[in-house]
Short mmCIF file of C-alpha atoms in Angstrom, two decimals:
data_model
loop_
_atom_site.label_atom_id
_atom_site.label_comp_id
_atom_site.label_asym_id
_atom_site.label_seq_id
_atom_site.Cartn_x
_atom_site.Cartn_y
_atom_site.Cartn_z
CA UNK E 202 -13.89 19.53 2.27
CA UNK E 203 -17.01 19.91 0.14
CA UNK E 204 -17.44 17.88 -3.04
CA UNK E 205 -19.32 19.46 -5.94
CA UNK E 206 -20.38 17.01 -8.64
CA UNK E 207 -21.45 18.34 -12.04
CA UNK E 208 -23.34 15.80 -14.11
CA UNK E 209 -24.25 16.04 -17.78
CA UNK E 210 -27.88 17.14 -17.55
CA UNK E 211 -29.21 20.04 -19.66
CA UNK E 212 -26.96 23.07 -19.20
CA UNK E 213 -29.95 25.43 -18.97
CA UNK E 214 -30.85 23.92 -15.59
CA UNK E 215 -27.41 24.45 -14.06
CA UNK E 216 -26.91 27.59 -11.94
CA UNK E 217 -23.74 29.67 -12.14
CA UNK E 218 -21.11 27.25 -10.87
CA UNK E 219 -18.76 30.07 -9.93
CA UNK E 220 -21.30 31.13 -7.27
CA UNK E 221 -20.45 27.89 -5.47
CA UNK E 222 -16.70 28.13 -5.84
CA UNK E 223 -14.99 28.02 -2.44
CA UNK E 224 -11.47 27.27 -1.28
CA UNK E 225 -12.50 23.90 0.15
CA UNK E 226 -14.53 22.80 -2.90
CA UNK E 227 -13.45 19.69 -4.79
CA UNK E 228 -15.00 19.68 -8.26
CA UNK E 229 -15.96 16.44 -9.98
CA UNK E 230 -17.16 16.22 -13.57
CA UNK E 231 -19.49 13.43 -14.68
CA UNK E 232 -19.55 12.74 -18.40
CA UNK E 233 -20.44 16.04 -20.15
CA UNK E 234 -20.38 17.76 -16.76
CA UNK E 235 -16.61 18.03 -17.09
CA UNK E 236 -17.13 20.20 -20.19
CA UNK E 237 -19.54 22.43 -18.27
CA UNK E 238 -16.87 22.90 -15.61
CA UNK E 239 -14.24 23.86 -18.15
CA UNK E 240 -16.63 26.31 -19.78
CA UNK E 241 -17.16 27.90 -16.37
CA UNK E 242 -13.40 28.30 -15.96
CA UNK E 243 -13.21 25.65 -13.23
CA UNK E 244 -10.61 22.90 -13.48
CA UNK E 245 -12.15 19.63 -12.25
CA UNK E 246 -10.15 17.58 -9.77
CA UNK E 247 -11.52 14.35 -11.21
CA UNK E 248 -13.92 13.11 -13.87
CA UNK E 249 -16.05 9.97 -14.05
CA UNK E 250 -18.04 8.40 -16.86
CA UNK E 251 -18.17 6.66 -20.19
CA UNK E 252 -18.10 10.11 -21.86
CA UNK E 253 -20.55 9.08 -24.54
CA UNK E 254 -22.02 12.60 -24.53
CA UNK E 255 -18.77 14.36 -25.43
CA UNK E 256 -17.29 14.60 -28.89
CA UNK E 257 -14.15 12.72 -29.89
CA UNK E 258 -12.29 16.03 -30.06
CA UNK E 259 -13.44 16.99 -26.56
CA UNK E 260 -12.42 13.57 -25.20
CA UNK E 261 -8.98 13.85 -26.79
CA UNK E 262 -8.59 17.26 -25.16
CA UNK E 263 -9.56 15.77 -21.79
CA UNK E 264 -7.10 12.90 -22.21
CA UNK E 265 -4.28 15.39 -22.82
CA UNK E 266 -5.24 17.57 -19.85
CA UNK E 267 -4.25 17.25 -16.21
CA UNK E 268 -7.73 16.05 -15.26
CA UNK E 269 -7.80 12.60 -13.62
CA UNK E 270 -10.21 10.60 -15.80
CA UNK E 271 -11.99 7.48 -14.51
CA UNK E 272 -13.25 5.85 -17.69
CA UNK E 273 -16.06 3.30 -17.59
CA UNK E 274 -17.78 1.27 -20.33
CA UNK E 275 -21.12 2.47 -21.64
CA UNK E 276 -22.72 -0.85 -20.68
CA UNK E 277 -22.61 -1.08 -16.89
CA UNK E 278 -24.87 -1.64 -13.88
CA UNK E 279 -24.64 1.90 -12.48
CA UNK E 280 -25.08 5.36 -13.91
CA UNK E 281 -22.05 7.61 -14.14
CA UNK E 282 -23.59 9.85 -11.48
CA UNK E 283 -23.98 6.96 -9.05
CA UNK E 284 -20.35 5.95 -9.57
CA UNK E 285 -19.19 9.51 -8.85
CA UNK E 286 -21.48 9.85 -5.83
CA UNK E 287 -20.28 6.57 -4.33
CA UNK E 288 -16.70 7.79 -4.63
CA UNK E 289 -17.63 11.13 -3.06
CA UNK E 290 -19.40 9.52 -0.08
CA UNK E 291 -16.30 7.40 0.61
CA UNK E 292 -14.26 10.60 0.90
CA UNK E 293 -16.38 11.52 3.96
CA UNK E 294 -16.80 15.19 2.97
CA UNK E 295 -18.58 17.87 4.95
CA UNK E 296 -21.19 18.09 2.18
CA UNK E 297 -21.88 17.03 -1.40
CA UNK E 298 -23.75 19.09 -4.00
CA UNK E 299 -25.04 17.62 -7.25
CA UNK E 300 -25.45 19.92 -10.25
CA UNK E 301 -26.61 18.92 -13.72
CA UNK E 302 -28.73 16.07 -12.35
CA UNK E 303 -32.18 17.52 -13.14
CA UNK E 304 -34.03 18.28 -16.36
CA UNK E 305 -34.00 16.20 -19.49
CA UNK E 306 -34.74 12.50 -18.96
CA UNK E 307 -37.08 11.73 -16.07
CA UNK E 308 -35.56 8.30 -15.45
CA UNK E 309 -32.19 9.87 -14.66
CA UNK E 310 -33.77 12.59 -12.51
CA UNK E 311 -35.83 10.12 -10.47
CA UNK E 312 -32.81 7.85 -10.04
CA UNK E 313 -30.77 10.81 -8.79
CA UNK E 314 -33.41 11.75 -6.19
CA UNK E 315 -33.42 8.13 -4.99
CA UNK E 316 -29.64 8.26 -4.65
CA UNK E 317 -30.13 10.97 -2.02
CA UNK E 318 -32.39 8.64 -0.04
CA UNK E 319 -29.74 5.92 -0.30
CA UNK E 320 -27.23 8.03 1.63
CA UNK E 321 -29.36 9.89 4.22
CA UNK E 322 -26.48 10.00 6.70
CA UNK E 323 -24.46 12.17 4.30
CA UNK E 324 -25.37 15.80 3.64
CA UNK E 325 -26.17 15.75 -0.07
CA UNK E 326 -28.05 18.39 -2.05
CA UNK E 327 -29.32 18.52 -5.61
CA UNK E 328 -29.34 22.12 -6.85
CA UNK E 329 -30.56 23.62 -10.11
CA UNK E 330 -31.75 27.07 -11.13
CA UNK E 331 -35.18 26.64 -9.51
CA UNK E 332 -34.84 23.90 -6.91
CA UNK E 333 -32.81 22.66 -3.99
CA UNK E 334 -33.37 19.07 -2.78
CA UNK E 335 -32.06 17.38 0.35
CA UNK E 336 -32.92 14.33 2.46
CA UNK E 337 -33.06 13.96 6.24
CA UNK E 338 -33.20 11.31 8.94
CA UNK E 339 -35.36 11.82 12.07
CA UNK E 340 -34.62 14.78 14.34
CA UNK E 341 -35.23 18.52 14.64
CA UNK E 342 -33.70 20.97 12.20
CA UNK E 343 -33.82 24.67 11.49
CA UNK E 344 -34.64 26.12 8.10
CA UNK E 345 -33.95 29.74 7.20
CA UNK E 346 -35.74 32.05 4.80
CA UNK E 347 -34.11 32.26 1.36
CA UNK E 348 -35.58 34.60 -1.23
CA UNK E 349 -34.12 32.46 -4.01
CA UNK E 350 -36.29 29.48 -2.96
CA UNK E 351 -39.39 30.79 -1.14
CA UNK E 352 -41.49 27.63 -1.41
CA UNK E 353 -40.70 24.68 0.84
CA UNK E 354 -42.17 21.21 0.40
CA UNK E 355 -41.68 18.02 2.38
CA UNK E 356 -42.05 14.59 0.78
CA UNK E 357 -41.73 11.18 2.43
CA UNK E 358 -39.27 8.94 0.62
CA UNK E 359 -39.81 6.06 3.04
CA UNK E 360 -43.17 4.24 3.35
CA UNK E 361 -44.14 6.59 6.18
CA UNK E 362 -42.81 9.61 8.05
CA UNK E 363 -44.20 9.92 11.57
CA UNK E 364 -44.77 12.84 13.91
CA UNK E 365 -43.80 15.55 11.43
CA UNK E 366 -44.06 18.97 13.08
CA UNK E 367 -43.62 22.29 11.27
CA UNK E 368 -43.14 25.51 13.23
CA UNK E 369 -42.74 29.00 11.77
CA UNK E 370 -44.52 27.99 8.56
CA UNK E 371 -47.64 29.41 6.90
CA UNK E 372 -49.19 25.96 7.24
CA UNK E 373 -47.96 24.48 10.54
CA UNK E 374 -48.25 20.83 11.52
CA UNK E 375 -48.02 19.02 14.84
CA UNK E 376 -47.27 15.31 15.17
CA UNK E 377 -48.67 14.41 11.75
CA UNK E 378 -48.05 11.07 10.03
CA UNK E 379 -47.65 11.17 6.24
CA UNK E 380 -47.31 8.20 3.92
CA UNK E 381 -45.42 7.77 0.66
CA UNK E 382 -47.35 9.58 -2.06
CA UNK E 383 -48.89 12.19 0.26
CA UNK E 384 -49.10 15.77 -1.04
CA UNK E 385 -50.07 17.28 2.32
CA UNK E 386 -46.76 19.12 2.75
CA UNK E 387 -46.40 20.56 -0.75
CA UNK E 388 -45.74 24.29 -1.31
CA UNK E 389 -45.41 25.69 2.19
CA UNK E 390 -43.72 28.96 3.14
CA UNK E 391 -41.93 30.42 6.14
CA UNK E 392 -43.70 33.28 7.92
CA UNK E 393 -40.66 34.12 10.04
CA UNK E 394 -36.96 34.48 9.21
CA UNK E 395 -36.52 30.88 10.32
CA UNK E 396 -38.56 27.87 11.34
CA UNK E 397 -38.10 24.26 12.35
CA UNK E 398 -39.20 20.87 11.10
CA UNK E 399 -39.00 17.62 13.03
CA UNK E 400 -40.13 14.02 12.77
CA UNK E 401 -39.57 10.80 14.72
CA UNK E 402 -39.18 8.10 12.06
CA UNK E 403 -38.76 7.63 8.32
CA UNK E 404 -36.79 9.52 5.66
CA UNK E 405 -37.96 12.96 4.58
CA UNK E 406 -37.06 14.99 1.49
CA UNK E 407 -37.15 18.78 1.60
CA UNK E 408 -37.56 20.62 -1.69
CA UNK E 409 -37.04 24.38 -1.81
CA UNK E 410 -38.31 25.95 -5.03
CA UNK E 411 -39.14 29.12 -6.93
CA UNK E 412 -41.53 29.89 -9.78
CA UNK E 413 -39.21 32.52 -11.24
#
């Protein structure tokens, strides 16, 4: 099972959701994200939020539909996206993808990137039209060339990431230590069909991007 969460960020940042439609995908709408799903012709399995970004008419339509709505008050200690992500992690899926969680307000975007670092044991990605974000614990992993996202950056999201080694990249590294706030590993590229990255401690974010 893969859980795809569509939040209510600006629609212009959201890729074609149908491109990610698979038989094992469970679709979750967060606030206005449930409207985006319906517009894409995808029936959400569940929806979370206070739904303060949908119109009264849209909410009435949702209430009369077969969608399972988890309604929450507007004043609460967690964002709607965090509530949905917590639920998704408890389902122990193979992977989670977040859409609609970039663009617009920077506070929401930064909070969403920190949510990834909160659950590094779970495979979670944030995907929009120009970026793909994921977080990793120590180890060695392969990364394959993807023409959609040619640029690859690595950012520490813990105070330090130690012994980072990049092989198969335009700018290789060997046993390098990088601290939070370092820009050393920004905008790299693969020079082979695949490469590897590894590190011994810390939490590392990989961002794959395009200028197009």
